[in-house]
Coordinates of C-alpha atoms and ligand atoms in Angstrom, one line a residue:
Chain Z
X20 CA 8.3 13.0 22.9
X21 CA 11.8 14.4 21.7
X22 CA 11.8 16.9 18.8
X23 CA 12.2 14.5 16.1
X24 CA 9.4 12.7 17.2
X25 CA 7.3 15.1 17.6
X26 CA 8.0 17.0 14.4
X27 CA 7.4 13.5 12.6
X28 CA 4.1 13.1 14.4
X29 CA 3.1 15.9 13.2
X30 CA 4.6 15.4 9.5
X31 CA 2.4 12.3 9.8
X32 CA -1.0 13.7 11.2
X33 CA -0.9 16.6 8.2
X34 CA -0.5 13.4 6.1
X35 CA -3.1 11.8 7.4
X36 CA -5.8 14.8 7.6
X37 CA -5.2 15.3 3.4
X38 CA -6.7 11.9 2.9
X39 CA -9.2 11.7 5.5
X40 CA -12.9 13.0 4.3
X41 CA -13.7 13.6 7.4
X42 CA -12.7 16.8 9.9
X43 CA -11.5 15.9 13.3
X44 CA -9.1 16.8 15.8
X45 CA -6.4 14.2 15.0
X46 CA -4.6 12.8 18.5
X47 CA -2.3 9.9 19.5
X48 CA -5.2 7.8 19.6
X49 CA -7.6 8.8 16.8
X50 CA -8.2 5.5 14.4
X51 CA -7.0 5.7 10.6
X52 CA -9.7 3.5 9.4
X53 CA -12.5 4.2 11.2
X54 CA -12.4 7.7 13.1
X55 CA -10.7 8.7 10.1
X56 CA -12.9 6.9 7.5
X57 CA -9.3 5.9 5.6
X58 CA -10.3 3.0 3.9
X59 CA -8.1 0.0 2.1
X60 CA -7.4 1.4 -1.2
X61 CA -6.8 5.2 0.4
X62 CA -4.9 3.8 2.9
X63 CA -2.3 2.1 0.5
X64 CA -1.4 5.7 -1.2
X65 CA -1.2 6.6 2.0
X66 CA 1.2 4.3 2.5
X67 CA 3.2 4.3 -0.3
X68 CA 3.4 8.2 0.3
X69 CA 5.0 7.6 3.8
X70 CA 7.3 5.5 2.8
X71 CA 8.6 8.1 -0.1
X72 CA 8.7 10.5 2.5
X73 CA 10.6 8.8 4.9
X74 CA 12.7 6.2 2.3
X75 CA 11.3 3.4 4.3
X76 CA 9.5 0.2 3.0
X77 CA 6.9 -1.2 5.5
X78 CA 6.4 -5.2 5.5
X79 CA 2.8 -6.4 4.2
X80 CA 2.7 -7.9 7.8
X81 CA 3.6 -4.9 9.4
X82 CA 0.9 -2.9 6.9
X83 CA -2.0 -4.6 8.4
X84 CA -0.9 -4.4 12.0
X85 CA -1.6 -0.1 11.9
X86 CA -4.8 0.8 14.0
X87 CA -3.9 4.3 15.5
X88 CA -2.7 7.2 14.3
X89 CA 0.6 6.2 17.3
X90 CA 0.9 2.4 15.8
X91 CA 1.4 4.2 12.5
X92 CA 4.1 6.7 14.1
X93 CA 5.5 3.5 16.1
X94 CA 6.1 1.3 13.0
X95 CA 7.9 4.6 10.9
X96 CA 10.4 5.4 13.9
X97 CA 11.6 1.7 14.2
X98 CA 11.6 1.3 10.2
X99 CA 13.7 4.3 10.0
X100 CA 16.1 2.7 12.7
X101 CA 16.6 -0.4 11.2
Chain P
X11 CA -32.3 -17.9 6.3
X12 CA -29.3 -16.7 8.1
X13 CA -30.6 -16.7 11.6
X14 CA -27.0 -16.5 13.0
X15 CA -25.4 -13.9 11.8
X16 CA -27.1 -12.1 14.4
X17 CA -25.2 -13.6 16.9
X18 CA -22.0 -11.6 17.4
X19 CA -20.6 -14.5 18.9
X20 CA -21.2 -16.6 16.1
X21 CA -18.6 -18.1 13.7
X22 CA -21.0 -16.6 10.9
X23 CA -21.1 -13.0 13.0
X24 CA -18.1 -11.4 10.6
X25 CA -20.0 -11.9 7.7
X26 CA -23.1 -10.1 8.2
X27 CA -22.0 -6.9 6.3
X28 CA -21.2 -9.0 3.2
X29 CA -24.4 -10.9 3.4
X30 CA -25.8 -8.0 3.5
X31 CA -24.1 -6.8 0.2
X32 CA -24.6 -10.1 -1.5
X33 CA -28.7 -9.8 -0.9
X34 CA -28.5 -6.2 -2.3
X35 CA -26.5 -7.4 -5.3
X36 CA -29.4 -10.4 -5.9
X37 CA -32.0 -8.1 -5.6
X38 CA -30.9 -6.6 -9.2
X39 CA -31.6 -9.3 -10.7
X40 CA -29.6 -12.2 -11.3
X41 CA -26.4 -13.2 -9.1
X42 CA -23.0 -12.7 -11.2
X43 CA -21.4 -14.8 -8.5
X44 CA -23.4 -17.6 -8.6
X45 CA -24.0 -18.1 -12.0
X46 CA -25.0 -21.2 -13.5
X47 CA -24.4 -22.6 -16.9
X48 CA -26.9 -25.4 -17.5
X49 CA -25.7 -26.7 -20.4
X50 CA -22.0 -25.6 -22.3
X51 CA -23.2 -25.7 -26.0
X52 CA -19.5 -24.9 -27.3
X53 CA -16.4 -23.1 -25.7
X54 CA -17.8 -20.4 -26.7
X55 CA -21.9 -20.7 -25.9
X56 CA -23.7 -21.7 -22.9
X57 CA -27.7 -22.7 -22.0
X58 CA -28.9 -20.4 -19.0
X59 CA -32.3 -22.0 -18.2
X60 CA -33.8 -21.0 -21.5
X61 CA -31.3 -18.2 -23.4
X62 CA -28.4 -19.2 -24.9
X63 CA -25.6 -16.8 -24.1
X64 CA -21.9 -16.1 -25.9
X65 CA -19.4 -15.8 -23.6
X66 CA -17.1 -13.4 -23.2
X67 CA -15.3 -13.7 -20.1
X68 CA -14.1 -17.3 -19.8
X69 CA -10.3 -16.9 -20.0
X70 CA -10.9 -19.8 -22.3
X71 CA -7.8 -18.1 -24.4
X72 CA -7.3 -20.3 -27.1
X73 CA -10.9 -22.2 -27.1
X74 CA -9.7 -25.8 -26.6
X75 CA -12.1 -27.3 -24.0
X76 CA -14.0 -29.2 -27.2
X77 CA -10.9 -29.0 -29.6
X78 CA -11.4 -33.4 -30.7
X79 CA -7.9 -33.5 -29.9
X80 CA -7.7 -32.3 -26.5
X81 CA -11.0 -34.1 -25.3
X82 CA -9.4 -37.2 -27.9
X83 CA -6.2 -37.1 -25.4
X84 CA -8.9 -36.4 -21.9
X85 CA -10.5 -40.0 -23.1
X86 CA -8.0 -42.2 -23.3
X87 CA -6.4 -41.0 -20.1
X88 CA -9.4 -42.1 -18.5
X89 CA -9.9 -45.0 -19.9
X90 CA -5.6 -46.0 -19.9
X91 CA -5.2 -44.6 -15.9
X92 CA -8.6 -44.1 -14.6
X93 CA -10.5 -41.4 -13.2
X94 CA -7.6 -40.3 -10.6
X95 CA -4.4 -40.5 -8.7
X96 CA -5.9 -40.5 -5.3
X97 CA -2.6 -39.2 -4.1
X98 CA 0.1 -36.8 -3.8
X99 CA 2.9 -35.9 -6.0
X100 CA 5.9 -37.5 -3.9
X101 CA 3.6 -40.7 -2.5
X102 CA 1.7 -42.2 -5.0
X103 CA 0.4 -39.3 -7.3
X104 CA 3.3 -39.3 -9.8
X105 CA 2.2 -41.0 -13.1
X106 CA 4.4 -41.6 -16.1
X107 CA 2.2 -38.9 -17.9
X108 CA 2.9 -36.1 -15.2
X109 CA 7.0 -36.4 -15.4
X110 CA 6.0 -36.5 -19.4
X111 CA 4.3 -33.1 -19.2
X112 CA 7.1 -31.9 -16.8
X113 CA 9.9 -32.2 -19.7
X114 CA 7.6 -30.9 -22.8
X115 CA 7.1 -27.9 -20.5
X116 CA 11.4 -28.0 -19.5
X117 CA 11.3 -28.2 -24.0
X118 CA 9.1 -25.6 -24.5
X119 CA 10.3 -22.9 -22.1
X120 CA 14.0 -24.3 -22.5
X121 CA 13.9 -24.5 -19.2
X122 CA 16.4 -26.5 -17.1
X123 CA 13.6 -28.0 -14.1
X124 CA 9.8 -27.8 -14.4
X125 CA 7.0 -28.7 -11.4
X126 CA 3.6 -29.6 -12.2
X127 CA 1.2 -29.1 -9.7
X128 CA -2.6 -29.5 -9.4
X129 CA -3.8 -25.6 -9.8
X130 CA -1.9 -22.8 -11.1
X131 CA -2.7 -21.4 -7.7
X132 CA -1.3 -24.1 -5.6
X133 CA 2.2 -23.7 -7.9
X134 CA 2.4 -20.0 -6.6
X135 CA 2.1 -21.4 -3.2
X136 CA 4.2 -24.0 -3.8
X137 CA 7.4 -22.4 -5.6
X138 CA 6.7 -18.4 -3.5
X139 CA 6.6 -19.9 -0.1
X140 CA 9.3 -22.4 -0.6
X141 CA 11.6 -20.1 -2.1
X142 CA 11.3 -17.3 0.1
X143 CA 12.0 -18.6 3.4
X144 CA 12.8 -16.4 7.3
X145 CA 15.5 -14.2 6.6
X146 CA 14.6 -13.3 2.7
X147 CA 12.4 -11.0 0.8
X148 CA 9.7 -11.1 -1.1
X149 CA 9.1 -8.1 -3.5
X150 CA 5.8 -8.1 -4.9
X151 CA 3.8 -5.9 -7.7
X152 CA 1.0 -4.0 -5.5
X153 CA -1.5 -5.1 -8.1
X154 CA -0.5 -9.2 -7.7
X155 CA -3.3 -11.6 -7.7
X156 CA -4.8 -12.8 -4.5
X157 CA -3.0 -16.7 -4.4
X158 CA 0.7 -14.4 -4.8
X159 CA -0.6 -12.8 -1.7
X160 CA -1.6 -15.9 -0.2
X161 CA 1.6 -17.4 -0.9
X162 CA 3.8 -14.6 1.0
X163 CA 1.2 -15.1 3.5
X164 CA 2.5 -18.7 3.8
X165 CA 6.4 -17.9 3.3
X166 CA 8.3 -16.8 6.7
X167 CA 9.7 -14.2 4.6
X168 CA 9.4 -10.3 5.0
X169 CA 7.1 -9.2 2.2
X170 CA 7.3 -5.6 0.5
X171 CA 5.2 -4.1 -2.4
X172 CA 6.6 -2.2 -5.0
X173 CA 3.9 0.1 -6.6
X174 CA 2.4 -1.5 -9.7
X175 CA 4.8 -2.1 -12.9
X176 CA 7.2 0.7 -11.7
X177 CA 10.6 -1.0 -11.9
X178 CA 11.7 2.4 -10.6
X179 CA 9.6 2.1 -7.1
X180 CA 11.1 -1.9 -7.1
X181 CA 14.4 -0.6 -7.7
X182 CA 14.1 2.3 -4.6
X183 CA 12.9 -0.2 -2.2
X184 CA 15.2 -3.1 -3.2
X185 CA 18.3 -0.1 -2.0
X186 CA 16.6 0.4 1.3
X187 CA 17.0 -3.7 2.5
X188 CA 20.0 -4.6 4.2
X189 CA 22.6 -6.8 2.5
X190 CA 21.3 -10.3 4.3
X191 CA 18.9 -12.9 2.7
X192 CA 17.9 -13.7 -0.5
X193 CA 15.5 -11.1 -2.6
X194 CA 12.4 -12.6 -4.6
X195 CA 10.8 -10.0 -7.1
X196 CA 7.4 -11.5 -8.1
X197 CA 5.2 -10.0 -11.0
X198 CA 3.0 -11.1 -13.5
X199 CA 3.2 -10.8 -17.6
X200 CA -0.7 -10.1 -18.2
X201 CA -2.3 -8.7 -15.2
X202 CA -6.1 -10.1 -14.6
X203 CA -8.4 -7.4 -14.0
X204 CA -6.8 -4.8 -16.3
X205 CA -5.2 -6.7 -18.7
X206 CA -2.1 -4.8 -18.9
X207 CA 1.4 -6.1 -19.6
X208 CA 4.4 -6.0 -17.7
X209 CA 7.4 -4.4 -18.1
X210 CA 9.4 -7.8 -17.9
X211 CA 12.4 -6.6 -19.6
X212 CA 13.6 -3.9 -17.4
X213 CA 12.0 -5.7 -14.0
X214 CA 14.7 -8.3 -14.8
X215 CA 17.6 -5.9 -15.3
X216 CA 17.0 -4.1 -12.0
X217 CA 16.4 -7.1 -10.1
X218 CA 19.6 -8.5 -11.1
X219 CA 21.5 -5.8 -10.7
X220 CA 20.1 -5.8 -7.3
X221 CA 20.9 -9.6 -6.7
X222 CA 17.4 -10.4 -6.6
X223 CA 15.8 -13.5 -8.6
X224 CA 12.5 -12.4 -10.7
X225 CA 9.6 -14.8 -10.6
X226 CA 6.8 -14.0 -13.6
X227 CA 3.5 -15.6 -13.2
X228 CA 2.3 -16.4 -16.9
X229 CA -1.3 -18.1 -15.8
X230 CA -3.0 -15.4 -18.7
X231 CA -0.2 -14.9 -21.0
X232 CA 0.9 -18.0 -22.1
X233 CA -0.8 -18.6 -25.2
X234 CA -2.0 -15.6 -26.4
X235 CA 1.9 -13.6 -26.0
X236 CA 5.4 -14.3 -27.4
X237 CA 6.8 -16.9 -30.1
X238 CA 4.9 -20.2 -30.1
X239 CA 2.8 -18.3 -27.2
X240 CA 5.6 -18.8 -24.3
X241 CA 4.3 -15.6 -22.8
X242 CA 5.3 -11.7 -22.2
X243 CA 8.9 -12.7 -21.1
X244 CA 9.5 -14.8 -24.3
X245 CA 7.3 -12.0 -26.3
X246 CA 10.2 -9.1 -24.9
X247 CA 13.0 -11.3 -25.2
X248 CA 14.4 -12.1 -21.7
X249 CA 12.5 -16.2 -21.4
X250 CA 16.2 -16.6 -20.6
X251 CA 16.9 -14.2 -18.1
X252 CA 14.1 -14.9 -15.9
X253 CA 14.2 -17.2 -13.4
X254 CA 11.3 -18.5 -12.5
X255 CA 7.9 -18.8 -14.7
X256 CA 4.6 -19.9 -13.4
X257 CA 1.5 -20.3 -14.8
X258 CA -2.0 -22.1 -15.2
X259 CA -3.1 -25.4 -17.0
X260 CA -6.9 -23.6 -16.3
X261 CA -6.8 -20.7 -19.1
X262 CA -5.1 -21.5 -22.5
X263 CA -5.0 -25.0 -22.2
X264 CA -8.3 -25.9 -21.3
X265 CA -7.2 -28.0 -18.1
X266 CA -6.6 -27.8 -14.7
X267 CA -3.6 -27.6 -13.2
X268 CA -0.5 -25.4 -12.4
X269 CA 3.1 -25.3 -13.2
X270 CA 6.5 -23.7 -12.4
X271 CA 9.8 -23.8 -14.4
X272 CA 13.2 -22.3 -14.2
X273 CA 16.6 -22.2 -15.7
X274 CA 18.1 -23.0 -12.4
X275 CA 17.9 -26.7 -11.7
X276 CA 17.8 -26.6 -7.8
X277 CA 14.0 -26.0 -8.4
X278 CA 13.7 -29.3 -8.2
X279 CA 14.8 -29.5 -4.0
X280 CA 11.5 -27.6 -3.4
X281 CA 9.5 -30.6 -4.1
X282 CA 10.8 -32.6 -1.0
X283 CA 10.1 -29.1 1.3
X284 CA 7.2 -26.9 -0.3
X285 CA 4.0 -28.4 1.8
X286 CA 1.5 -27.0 -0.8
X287 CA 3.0 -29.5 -2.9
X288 CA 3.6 -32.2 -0.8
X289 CA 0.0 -32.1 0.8
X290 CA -2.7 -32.2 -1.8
X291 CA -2.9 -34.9 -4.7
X292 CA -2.4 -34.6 -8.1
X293 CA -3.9 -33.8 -11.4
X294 CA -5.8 -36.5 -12.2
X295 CA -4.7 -38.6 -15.4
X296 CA -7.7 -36.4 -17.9
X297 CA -6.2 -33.2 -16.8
X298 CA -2.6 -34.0 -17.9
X299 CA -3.4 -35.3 -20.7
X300 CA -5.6 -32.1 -21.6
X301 CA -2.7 -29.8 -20.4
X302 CA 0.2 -32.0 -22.8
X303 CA -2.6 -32.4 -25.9
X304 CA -2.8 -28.5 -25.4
X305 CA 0.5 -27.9 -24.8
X306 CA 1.4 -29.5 -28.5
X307 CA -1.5 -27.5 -29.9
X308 CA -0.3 -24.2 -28.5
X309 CA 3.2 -24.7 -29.5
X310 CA 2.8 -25.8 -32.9
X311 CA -0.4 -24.5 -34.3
X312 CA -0.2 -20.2 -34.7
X313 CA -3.2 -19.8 -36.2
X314 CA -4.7 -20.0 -32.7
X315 CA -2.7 -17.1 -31.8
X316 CA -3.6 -14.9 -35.1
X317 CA -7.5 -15.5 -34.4
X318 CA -7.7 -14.5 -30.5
X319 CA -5.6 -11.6 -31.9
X320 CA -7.7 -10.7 -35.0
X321 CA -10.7 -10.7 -32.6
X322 CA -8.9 -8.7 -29.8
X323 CA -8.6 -6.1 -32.2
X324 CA -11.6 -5.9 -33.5
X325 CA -13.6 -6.1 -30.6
X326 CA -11.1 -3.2 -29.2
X327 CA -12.5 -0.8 -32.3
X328 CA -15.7 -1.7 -31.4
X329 CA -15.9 -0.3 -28.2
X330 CA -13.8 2.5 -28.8
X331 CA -15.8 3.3 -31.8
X332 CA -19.1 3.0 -28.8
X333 CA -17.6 4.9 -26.3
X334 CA -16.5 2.5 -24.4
X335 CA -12.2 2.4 -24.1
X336 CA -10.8 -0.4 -22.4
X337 CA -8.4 1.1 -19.6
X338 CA -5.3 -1.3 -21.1
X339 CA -4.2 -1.4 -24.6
X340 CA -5.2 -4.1 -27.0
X341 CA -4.8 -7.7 -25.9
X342 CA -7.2 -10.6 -24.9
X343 CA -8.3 -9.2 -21.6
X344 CA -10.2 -5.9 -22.0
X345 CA -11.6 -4.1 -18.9
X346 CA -13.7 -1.0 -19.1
X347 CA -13.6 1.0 -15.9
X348 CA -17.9 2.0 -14.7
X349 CA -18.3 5.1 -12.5
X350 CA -19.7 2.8 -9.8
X351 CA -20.7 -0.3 -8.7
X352 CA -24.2 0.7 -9.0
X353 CA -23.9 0.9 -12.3
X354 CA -21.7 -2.0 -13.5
X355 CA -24.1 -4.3 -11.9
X356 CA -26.9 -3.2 -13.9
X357 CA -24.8 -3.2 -17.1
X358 CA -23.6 -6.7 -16.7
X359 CA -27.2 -7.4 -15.9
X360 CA -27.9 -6.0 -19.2
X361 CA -25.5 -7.4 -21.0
X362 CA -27.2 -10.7 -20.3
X363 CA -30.2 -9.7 -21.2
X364 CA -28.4 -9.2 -24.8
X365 CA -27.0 -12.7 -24.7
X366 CA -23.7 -11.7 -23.6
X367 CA -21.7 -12.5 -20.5
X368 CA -19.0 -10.8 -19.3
X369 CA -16.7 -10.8 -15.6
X370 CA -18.1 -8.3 -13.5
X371 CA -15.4 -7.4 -11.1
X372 CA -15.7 -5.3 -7.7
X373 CA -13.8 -3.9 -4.7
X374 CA -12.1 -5.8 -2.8
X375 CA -10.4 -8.0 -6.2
X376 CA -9.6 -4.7 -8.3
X377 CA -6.9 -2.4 -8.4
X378 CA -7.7 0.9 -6.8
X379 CA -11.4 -0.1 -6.0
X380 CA -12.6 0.1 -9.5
X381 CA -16.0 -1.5 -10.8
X382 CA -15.0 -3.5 -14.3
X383 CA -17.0 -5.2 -16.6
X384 CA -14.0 -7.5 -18.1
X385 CA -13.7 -9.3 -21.0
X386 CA -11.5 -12.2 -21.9
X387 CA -11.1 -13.3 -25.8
X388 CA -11.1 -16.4 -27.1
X389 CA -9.5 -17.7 -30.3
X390 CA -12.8 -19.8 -31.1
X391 CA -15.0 -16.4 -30.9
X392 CA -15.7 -16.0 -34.4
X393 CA -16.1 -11.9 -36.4
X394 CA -19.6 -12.6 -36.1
X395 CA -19.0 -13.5 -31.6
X396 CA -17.5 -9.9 -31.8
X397 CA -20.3 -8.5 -33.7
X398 CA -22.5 -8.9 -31.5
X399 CA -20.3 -8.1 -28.4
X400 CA -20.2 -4.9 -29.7
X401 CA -23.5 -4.4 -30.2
X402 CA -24.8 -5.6 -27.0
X403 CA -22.7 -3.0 -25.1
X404 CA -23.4 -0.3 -27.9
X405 CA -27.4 -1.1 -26.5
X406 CA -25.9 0.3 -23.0
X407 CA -27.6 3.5 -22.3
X408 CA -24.2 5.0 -21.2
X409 CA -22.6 4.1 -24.4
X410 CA -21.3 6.8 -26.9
Ligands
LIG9 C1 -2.5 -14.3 -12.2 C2 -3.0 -15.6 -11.8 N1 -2.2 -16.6 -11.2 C3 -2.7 -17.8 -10.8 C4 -4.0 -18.1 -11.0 C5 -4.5 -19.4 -10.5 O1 -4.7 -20.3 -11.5 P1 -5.6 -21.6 -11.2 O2 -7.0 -21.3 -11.7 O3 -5.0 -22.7 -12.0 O4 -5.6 -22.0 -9.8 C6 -4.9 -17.2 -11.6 C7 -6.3 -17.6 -11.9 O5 -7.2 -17.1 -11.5 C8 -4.4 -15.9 -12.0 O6 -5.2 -15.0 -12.5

């Protein structure tokens, strides 16, 4: 991982750990909804916060596509070099 | 009874947790999705086995399902075209009386095309996924109802949502697309579940200052908002500035059916293209004739109007004055937010108990997850309707 990507990665997992109820080790591979217990509703402010961060819209079809904590980190970095 | 859900093979396997839900919401009592009205006494009363019950969540806006005139108009339909067009729109479907209802709606809205189609749910198929085609963007309200969904779901176009009623967030994320395609900002005028307006007004300036077009699904304002009840865009001023407006025949005007109409003509090209209007037959000959007998009702009668409105707000004291405030300001959808689903359930259960029947609406079809019991008005509920509204959820043992 270069820098940038790493320093986002992290941005991200902080992100992530505020809205998760539940205290675990966050990796590369940790699931959002289900390790994570992020569910629908959370997981659209979580969204919507991302994309303030990052002034980036994700695609509804994109949205649903998210399973790991990486996919997430995928879909930002190729939003943000569109 | 299910024996298959078991099976995790099974086509039936995905639907085990919500089974499971379903029997836990039965248990309570009785099911408030699988209600059934034995008799309908009045648009405003019902026979449930042996109670009758006033109903308070029918979306029955303007009470016209046994105005004599509308069910006048339903008759002789019948009886002049027959029970139904047994076809589609563009083959054989097309009846004098639907390209009748299609220019009193073009006269009503001032509106330069109009498309009648068989649902208010098939038109926002029918007019989203046609307009918004590979290459575009569809903008949509985070809080749109389920067939706007559906429709982007059918469109090849990108679809982003804008956080609900901000034309601020609509007007960040329209910046950020690139200069390609067309832009389709969708909203609605009266949103469902919480029955709160939208800013129309300023969605329009910033989506065409953005070179997007703004599409505003009326399917629960129409009637109840804006001069001669042409809905939230009429009521703040810009029915000319939008262009597109959808809505239901299935609310205010006591039908079924669905419509879209614009102030741009080329409208009118989606009707050889849009496959959820091409593939499904039309309203049948009664249902026309309900929506246009309606239609002339709605536009020219406003004491319909005044009454849902005197009720709204008395029926908005009354459960203020119980401790009971509606999350949205006064209008004819009222929505009051319950700590859990737990608890709503057994309220709406209640609420029947008193006689009174109510929407009781759950995660996944609310905004933020919230457990409502909604309301919908009616302008046939009469001050004494509202009375006893009132006092039926004043009997709740978590009112004030
Ligand atoms: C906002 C909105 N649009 C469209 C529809 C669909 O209307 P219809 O019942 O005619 O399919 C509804 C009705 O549930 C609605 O609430």
């Amino acid at each position: 991982m270069t820098t940038d990507s790493t320093e986002m990665y992290n941005q991200i997992s902080g992100i992530l750990q505020a809205h998760s109820k539940v205290d675990i080790q966050i990796t590369p591979q940790t699931l959002i909804a289900t390790d994570l217990a992020i569910d629908s509703v959370e997981m659209f402010d979580l969204v919507m916060e991302i994309e303030e961060q990052y002034d980036i819209s994700f695609p509804l079809e994109e949205a649903s596509d998210i399973d790991t904590v990486q996919s997430l980190v995928d879909i930002i970095e190729r939003l943000i070099n569109v | 009874m299910f024996d298959t859900l078991g099976d995790k093979n099974s086509v039936f396997a995905k639907f085990q947790k919500l089974a499971e839900r379903a029997k836990a919401v039965e248990a309570t009592g009785r099911s408030p999705f699988g209600m059934r009205f034995d008799d309908m006494l009045s648009q405003t009363r019902a026979r449930v086995g042996n109670a009758e019950i006033l109903l308070a969540g029918t979306n029955n806006y303007m009470g016209l399902t046994f105005n004599p005139d509308v069910m006048a108009a339903a008759k002789a339909a019948i009886d002049a075209h027959g029970t139904a067009t047994t076809g589609s729109r563009l083959a054989n479907g097309t009846y004098s009386d639907h390209l009748d209802l299609e220019d009193e709606l073009k006269d009503y809205f001032n509106a330069a095309s109009a498309i009648v189609c068989t649902t208010g749910y098939q038109a926002n198929l029918a007019a989203i996924s046609a307009l918004a085609g590979r290459g575009d963007h569809l903008l949509i309200d985070a809080d749109s109802h389920a067939c706007i969904y559906d429709a982007c779901r059918l469109s090849d176009a990108t679809t982003i949502r804008f956080r609900h009623n901000s034309p601020a967030d609509l007007e960040k994320r329209l910046s950020r697309l690139p200069v390609d395609g067309a832009r389709l900002v969708v909203i609605e005028g009266l949103y469902s579940m919480l029955g709160d307006v939208a800013p129309v007004a300023e969605f329009v300036e910033v989506a065409h200052a953005h070179g997007a077009m703004l599409f505003v699904d009326e399917a629960h304002s129409v009637g109840g908002y804006g001069e001669k009840g042409r809905g939230v865009s009429q009521a703040q001023g810009v029915l000319d500035k939008v262009d597109f407006i959808s809505g239901t025949f299935s609310k205010s005007f006591a039908s079924i059916g669905g419509f879209c109409v614009s102030r741009h003509e080329a409208l009118e090209l989606i009707r050889l293209v849009s496959r959820p209007y091409l593939f499904t037959a039309s309203g049948s000959p009664a249902n026309v004739a309900t929506a246009r007998a309606a239609l002339a009702l709605i536009a020219s009668d406003s004491t319909l109007a005044k009454s849902l409105w005197d009720r709204v707000h008395q029926l908005y004291t009354g459960l203020v004055d119980a401790g009971l405030t509606p999350v949205s300001p006064p209008g004819p959808i009222m929505a009051i937010s319950r700590p859990d689903e737990h608890q709503a359930l057994a309220e709406w259960n209640m609420l029947m108990n008193a006689g009174v029947y109510v929407n009781l609406a759950i995660p996944p079809a609310t905004p933020q997850a919230q457990s409502l019991l909604r309301l919908s008005l009616s302008a046939a509920h009469t001050e004494d309707d509202i009375n006893q509204i009132i006092a039926a959820f004043r009997s709740l043992p978590q009112a004030g």
